[in-house]
Every structure is written in C-alpha cells, then in structure tokens.
Amino acid sequence: MVKLVFLGKFRGLARDNAEVALPADVGTLAELKDWIVRRDPALGHAMAATQTQVIVNQSVVRDFSRRICEADEIAFLPPMSGG
Amino acid sequence: MQVRLTELPFDPQHEEAAFSAGRSEMGALVSFVGLCRGESPAVRGLHIDHYAGFTEKEVTRLAQDVAARFDCPDLLVVHRVGDILPGEAIVLVAALSRHRANAFDAVRVLMDYLKTDAPLWKRETGPDGARWIEPRAEDLARRAEAEGKRL
C-alpha cells in the first residue's frame, strides 16, 4: 500500500487522498503517473497541463524512474499560490 | 525564527508585539500583513490548502534562507490555512534586525518567495463559484528579481 496525496486543484479532481494498493505493473513514479491518467483522466489531464511537483515522503523527487516502496507517501503538487 | 500555520484568525499587532518584546538590541522591526481582499466582482472568501508537515518545513527553509542572505537575525511568519473571510489577515511576515535596510529587504523577499515557492494553494469563492488561483506572471517576475538581489 502507498498513500497518495493530491493538493490544491488536484484534490478536488482526485477520488480521495487515501492508501491504495497499486497494480503489479506500477513500480516507478513514471508508471504511477501513467496509471493515474488511466484511472482518472480528468485528474491526469490537469496534472499534465501544469507544472506538477512530486514529493515522496516529504522530499522533492525529480527522478521519475525512482522505484516506489511499500508505505511511501507520494504527493502531487500544482503550482503554488500562497501569501 | 518562528513559522506558524493557523486555521484561526490572528491579530497581526498582537503577534508583532509578542515577537519584538524584550528585543532591545534590535533597531528595526519591519512587517507586512496580507489581507483577504473583498473586491468586485465580490469575493466571498478564500480557502488555502496546505500539505501538513511539508508546508511548515518548506516555509521554515525559505525563511532560514532569507535570514541568512540578508543577515537578518529573526523572522516571523504567520500564515492562515483553511477558510478566510474578506478583511481577515492571510499572512504576517515580520523581521527584526539591528538596522532597517536588512529588515525591509528580508520582508519583501520572503513575501516574494511565499507567493511562488511555499506549498500553499489559494481558492477564491466569488459569485460564479470557486476557482483556484494560479501564480501570476507579476509574482513570478518579482520572485526572479528577488533571486538575483544581492547574490
């Protein structure tokens, strides 16, 4: 199981921020993104249409070939707009 | 260095007074307060989403970076998350320094970073419903300018 977290405008498009069991063919972050597009096209489209940061276990990850580990928390962040 | 996210309204003057109390070695206190603007077409309020734990960590990192760059010994950031009504304070950034120039620079640059680099997402509710706010070109330009300043 991994925990998926969708923030900002992605949150409303995602089914939920929850623990999910990934299919056996989803082993890397790139494969996870492809799986999200297949499972939730509207969310996948929104993620593809903007600059999306991926945070794994609260650290920024830029290498999408990184393998996903059991109990990882993987967050998808749209462009930020604080202040 | 103090960074706090809060779901409750806060009083910027009270926060500032507590931050600067007993700091008689400091010659300057500069602060900025961002308010939830009720403009036309009527904005009924804001919602700010955050990533618990990560947002605090990132805002602290940004504040530490700015403090080091401008030799500004102490910074305070209070930022609302959740639902905010027009007129309420969204953010307070304050700097204590021995001299005013560093404090002015630190507050301005930290605000520029908070606009574009802090893991916070603003959703505005108006007459036509809610919409997520994207970073404005003007904010990105200010941030780029801040990046180059005094490097």
CSV table of C-alpha atoms in Angstrom, one decimal:
chain,number,residue,atom,x,y,z
A,1,MET,CA,0.0,0.0,0.0
A,2,VAL,CA,1.1,3.6,-0.7
A,3,LYS,CA,-0.5,6.8,0.3
A,4,LEU,CA,-1.4,9.2,-2.5
A,5,VAL,CA,-1.9,12.9,-1.6
A,6,PHE,CA,-3.3,15.4,-4.1
A,7,LEU,CA,-3.1,19.1,-3.2
A,8,GLY,CA,-4.8,22.3,-4.4
A,9,LYS,CA,-6.8,22.0,-7.5
A,10,PHE,CA,-5.8,18.3,-7.9
A,11,ARG,CA,-7.5,17.5,-4.5
A,12,GLY,CA,-11.0,18.2,-5.9
A,13,LEU,CA,-10.4,16.1,-9.0
A,14,ALA,CA,-8.9,13.1,-7.2
A,15,ARG,CA,-11.2,10.3,-5.8
A,16,ASP,CA,-9.6,10.8,-2.4
A,17,ASN,CA,-6.3,11.2,-0.6
A,18,ALA,CA,-6.0,7.6,0.6
A,19,GLU,CA,-3.9,4.5,0.8
A,20,VAL,CA,-4.1,2.5,-2.3
A,21,ALA,CA,-2.8,-0.9,-3.5
A,22,LEU,CA,-1.0,-0.4,-6.8
A,23,PRO,CA,-1.2,-2.9,-9.6
A,24,ALA,CA,1.8,-5.1,-10.0
A,25,ASP,CA,2.9,-3.3,-13.2
A,26,VAL,CA,3.2,0.1,-11.4
A,27,GLY,CA,6.7,0.1,-10.0
A,28,THR,CA,8.1,3.6,-10.7
A,29,LEU,CA,6.8,7.2,-10.3
A,30,ALA,CA,6.5,7.5,-14.1
A,31,GLU,CA,4.4,4.3,-14.2
A,32,LEU,CA,2.3,5.7,-11.3
A,33,LYS,CA,1.6,8.9,-13.2
A,34,ASP,CA,0.5,6.9,-16.3
A,35,TRP,CA,-1.7,4.8,-14.0
A,36,ILE,CA,-3.3,7.9,-12.6
A,37,VAL,CA,-4.1,9.2,-16.1
A,38,ARG,CA,-5.7,5.8,-17.0
A,39,ARG,CA,-7.7,5.7,-13.7
A,40,ASP,CA,-8.7,9.4,-13.5
A,41,PRO,CA,-8.4,11.1,-16.9
A,42,ALA,CA,-9.6,14.5,-15.6
A,43,LEU,CA,-7.0,14.4,-12.9
A,44,GLY,CA,-4.3,13.1,-15.2
A,45,HIS,CA,-5.2,15.9,-17.8
A,46,ALA,CA,-5.0,18.6,-15.1
A,47,MET,CA,-1.6,17.2,-13.9
A,48,ALA,CA,-0.2,17.1,-17.4
A,49,ALA,CA,-1.5,20.6,-18.2
A,50,THR,CA,0.5,22.3,-15.5
A,51,GLN,CA,3.8,22.0,-13.7
A,52,THR,CA,3.4,19.2,-11.2
A,53,GLN,CA,5.9,18.6,-8.4
A,54,VAL,CA,6.2,15.2,-6.9
A,55,ILE,CA,7.0,14.8,-3.2
A,56,VAL,CA,7.9,11.4,-1.8
A,57,ASN,CA,8.0,11.0,2.0
A,58,GLN,CA,8.1,14.8,2.3
A,59,SER,CA,11.1,15.3,0.0
A,60,VAL,CA,11.1,16.7,-3.6
A,61,VAL,CA,11.8,14.0,-6.2
A,62,ARG,CA,12.7,14.9,-9.8
A,63,ASP,CA,13.8,11.4,-11.0
A,64,PHE,CA,10.6,9.7,-12.1
A,65,SER,CA,12.4,6.4,-12.6
A,66,ARG,CA,12.6,6.2,-8.8
A,67,ARG,CA,11.0,2.9,-7.6
A,68,ILE,CA,8.0,3.1,-5.3
A,69,CYS,CA,8.4,1.4,-2.0
A,70,GLU,CA,5.8,-0.1,0.4
A,71,ALA,CA,4.3,2.6,2.6
A,72,ASP,CA,5.6,5.5,0.6
A,73,GLU,CA,3.6,8.8,0.8
A,74,ILE,CA,3.6,10.3,-2.7
A,75,ALA,CA,2.2,13.8,-3.1
A,76,PHE,CA,1.3,15.7,-6.3
A,77,LEU,CA,1.6,19.5,-6.0
A,78,PRO,CA,0.3,22.0,-8.6
A,79,PRO,CA,2.0,25.4,-8.9
A,80,MET,CA,1.9,27.2,-5.6
A,81,SER,CA,-0.1,30.4,-4.8
A,82,GLY,CA,0.5,31.4,-1.2
A,83,GLY,CA,0.9,34.8,0.5
B,1,MET,CA,12.8,32.1,13.6
B,2,GLN,CA,9.2,31.4,14.1
B,3,VAL,CA,6.8,29.9,11.5
B,4,ARG,CA,3.2,29.1,12.2
B,5,LEU,CA,0.3,28.0,10.2
B,6,THR,CA,-3.1,28.6,11.7
B,7,GLU,CA,-6.7,27.8,10.8
B,8,LEU,CA,-7.9,30.5,13.1
B,9,PRO,CA,-7.9,34.3,12.6
B,10,PHE,CA,-5.0,36.1,14.2
B,11,ASP,CA,-4.2,39.6,15.3
B,12,PRO,CA,-1.1,40.9,13.5
B,13,GLN,CA,-0.5,43.6,16.0
B,14,HIS,CA,-0.5,41.2,18.9
B,15,GLU,CA,1.8,38.8,17.0
B,16,GLU,CA,4.2,41.6,16.2
B,17,ALA,CA,4.3,42.9,19.8
B,18,ALA,CA,5.0,39.4,21.2
B,19,PHE,CA,7.7,38.8,18.5
B,20,SER,CA,9.5,42.0,19.4
B,21,ALA,CA,9.0,42.0,23.2
B,22,GLY,CA,12.3,42.2,25.1
B,23,ARG,CA,14.5,42.6,21.9
B,24,SER,CA,16.0,45.9,22.8
B,25,GLU,CA,19.2,45.0,20.9
B,26,MET,CA,17.2,45.3,17.7
B,27,GLY,CA,16.9,48.7,16.0
B,28,ALA,CA,14.3,47.8,13.3
B,29,LEU,CA,11.0,45.9,13.2
B,30,VAL,CA,9.5,45.7,9.7
B,31,SER,CA,6.3,43.9,8.9
B,32,PHE,CA,3.9,43.1,6.1
B,33,VAL,CA,0.3,42.0,6.5
B,34,GLY,CA,-1.5,40.5,3.5
B,35,LEU,CA,-5.3,40.8,3.8
B,36,CYS,CA,-8.1,38.9,2.2
B,37,ARG,CA,-9.5,41.4,-0.3
B,38,GLY,CA,-13.2,41.7,-0.9
B,39,GLU,CA,-13.2,43.2,-4.4
B,40,SER,CA,-15.6,43.4,-7.4
B,41,PRO,CA,-16.9,41.0,-8.5
B,42,ALA,CA,-17.5,40.3,-4.9
B,43,VAL,CA,-15.0,37.8,-3.4
B,44,ARG,CA,-16.9,35.9,-0.7
B,45,GLY,CA,-13.8,34.4,0.8
B,46,LEU,CA,-10.7,32.3,0.3
B,47,HIS,CA,-9.7,28.8,1.1
B,48,ILE,CA,-6.0,28.0,1.4
B,49,ASP,CA,-4.9,24.3,1.0
B,50,HIS,CA,-1.6,23.1,2.5
B,51,TYR,CA,0.3,19.9,2.9
B,52,ALA,CA,0.6,19.3,6.6
B,53,GLY,CA,4.2,18.9,7.8
B,54,PHE,CA,5.7,19.6,4.4
B,55,THR,CA,4.4,23.2,4.2
B,56,GLU,CA,5.8,24.1,7.6
B,57,LYS,CA,9.1,22.6,6.7
B,58,GLU,CA,9.4,24.4,3.4
B,59,VAL,CA,8.3,27.8,4.8
B,60,THR,CA,10.9,27.4,7.5
B,61,ARG,CA,13.6,26.6,4.9
B,62,LEU,CA,12.6,29.7,2.9
B,63,ALA,CA,12.7,31.9,6.0
B,64,GLN,CA,16.1,30.5,7.0
B,65,ASP,CA,17.5,31.2,3.5
B,66,VAL,CA,16.2,34.8,3.6
B,67,ALA,CA,17.5,35.3,7.1
B,68,ALA,CA,21.0,34.1,6.1
B,69,ARG,CA,21.0,36.2,2.8
B,70,PHE,CA,20.1,39.4,4.5
B,71,ASP,CA,21.9,38.9,7.8
B,72,CYS,CA,18.5,39.3,9.5
B,73,PRO,CA,18.6,37.7,12.9
B,74,ASP,CA,15.0,37.0,13.4
B,75,LEU,CA,11.9,36.4,11.2
B,76,LEU,CA,8.3,35.7,12.0
B,77,VAL,CA,5.8,34.1,9.6
B,78,VAL,CA,2.2,33.5,10.5
B,79,HIS,CA,0.1,32.1,7.6
B,80,ARG,CA,-3.6,31.2,7.6
B,81,VAL,CA,-4.8,28.0,6.1
B,82,GLY,CA,-8.4,26.8,5.6
B,83,ASP,CA,-11.3,29.3,5.2
B,84,ILE,CA,-10.6,33.0,5.3
B,85,LEU,CA,-13.2,35.9,5.1
B,86,PRO,CA,-12.7,39.3,3.4
B,87,GLY,CA,-10.9,41.7,5.7
B,88,GLU,CA,-9.0,39.0,7.7
B,89,ALA,CA,-5.3,38.7,7.7
B,90,ILE,CA,-3.9,36.0,5.5
B,91,VAL,CA,-0.2,36.4,6.2
B,92,LEU,CA,2.1,38.3,8.5
B,93,VAL,CA,5.8,38.4,7.8
B,94,ALA,CA,8.0,40.4,10.3
B,95,ALA,CA,11.7,40.9,10.5
B,96,LEU,CA,13.8,42.1,13.5
B,97,SER,CA,17.2,43.5,12.7
B,98,ARG,CA,19.8,45.9,14.0
B,99,HIS,CA,19.3,48.2,11.0
B,100,ARG,CA,16.3,48.9,8.8
B,101,ALA,CA,17.7,48.1,5.4
B,102,ASN,CA,18.1,44.4,6.1
B,103,ALA,CA,14.7,44.1,7.7
B,104,PHE,CA,13.0,45.8,4.7
B,105,ASP,CA,14.8,43.6,2.2
B,106,ALA,CA,14.1,40.4,4.2
B,107,VAL,CA,10.4,41.0,4.5
B,108,ARG,CA,10.0,41.9,0.8
B,109,VAL,CA,12.0,39.0,-0.5
B,110,LEU,CA,10.4,36.4,1.9
B,111,MET,CA,7.0,37.6,0.7
B,112,ASP,CA,8.1,37.1,-2.9
B,113,TYR,CA,9.1,33.6,-2.1
B,114,LEU,CA,5.9,32.8,-0.2
B,115,LYS,CA,3.9,33.8,-3.2
B,116,THR,CA,5.5,31.3,-5.5
B,117,ASP,CA,7.5,28.7,-3.5
B,118,ALA,CA,5.5,28.0,-0.4
B,119,PRO,CA,3.4,24.8,-0.6
B,120,LEU,CA,0.1,26.7,-0.3
B,121,TRP,CA,-2.8,26.8,-2.7
B,122,LYS,CA,-5.4,29.6,-2.8
B,123,ARG,CA,-9.0,29.1,-3.9
B,124,GLU,CA,-11.2,32.1,-4.3
B,125,THR,CA,-15.0,32.0,-4.0
B,126,GLY,CA,-17.0,34.6,-5.9
B,127,PRO,CA,-20.5,34.9,-7.4
B,128,ASP,CA,-19.7,32.4,-10.1
B,129,GLY,CA,-18.3,29.8,-7.7
B,130,ALA,CA,-14.8,28.8,-6.6
B,131,ARG,CA,-11.6,28.9,-8.7
B,132,TRP,CA,-8.0,28.0,-7.9
B,133,ILE,CA,-5.6,30.9,-8.1
B,134,GLU,CA,-2.5,30.3,-10.3
B,135,PRO,CA,0.7,32.2,-9.6
B,136,ARG,CA,0.6,35.5,-11.5
B,137,ALA,CA,3.3,36.5,-14.0
B,138,GLU,CA,3.9,39.5,-11.9
B,139,ASP,CA,4.6,37.3,-8.8
B,140,LEU,CA,7.0,35.1,-10.8
B,141,ALA,CA,8.8,38.2,-12.1
B,142,ARG,CA,9.2,39.5,-8.6
B,143,ARG,CA,10.5,36.2,-7.4
B,144,ALA,CA,13.0,36.1,-10.2
B,145,GLU,CA,14.1,39.6,-9.2
B,146,ALA,CA,14.4,38.6,-5.6
B,147,GLU,CA,16.5,35.6,-6.6
B,148,GLY,CA,19.0,38.0,-8.2
B,149,LYS,CA,19.1,40.6,-5.5
B,150,ARG,CA,22.3,40.8,-3.5
B,151,LEU,CA,23.6,37.4,-4.7
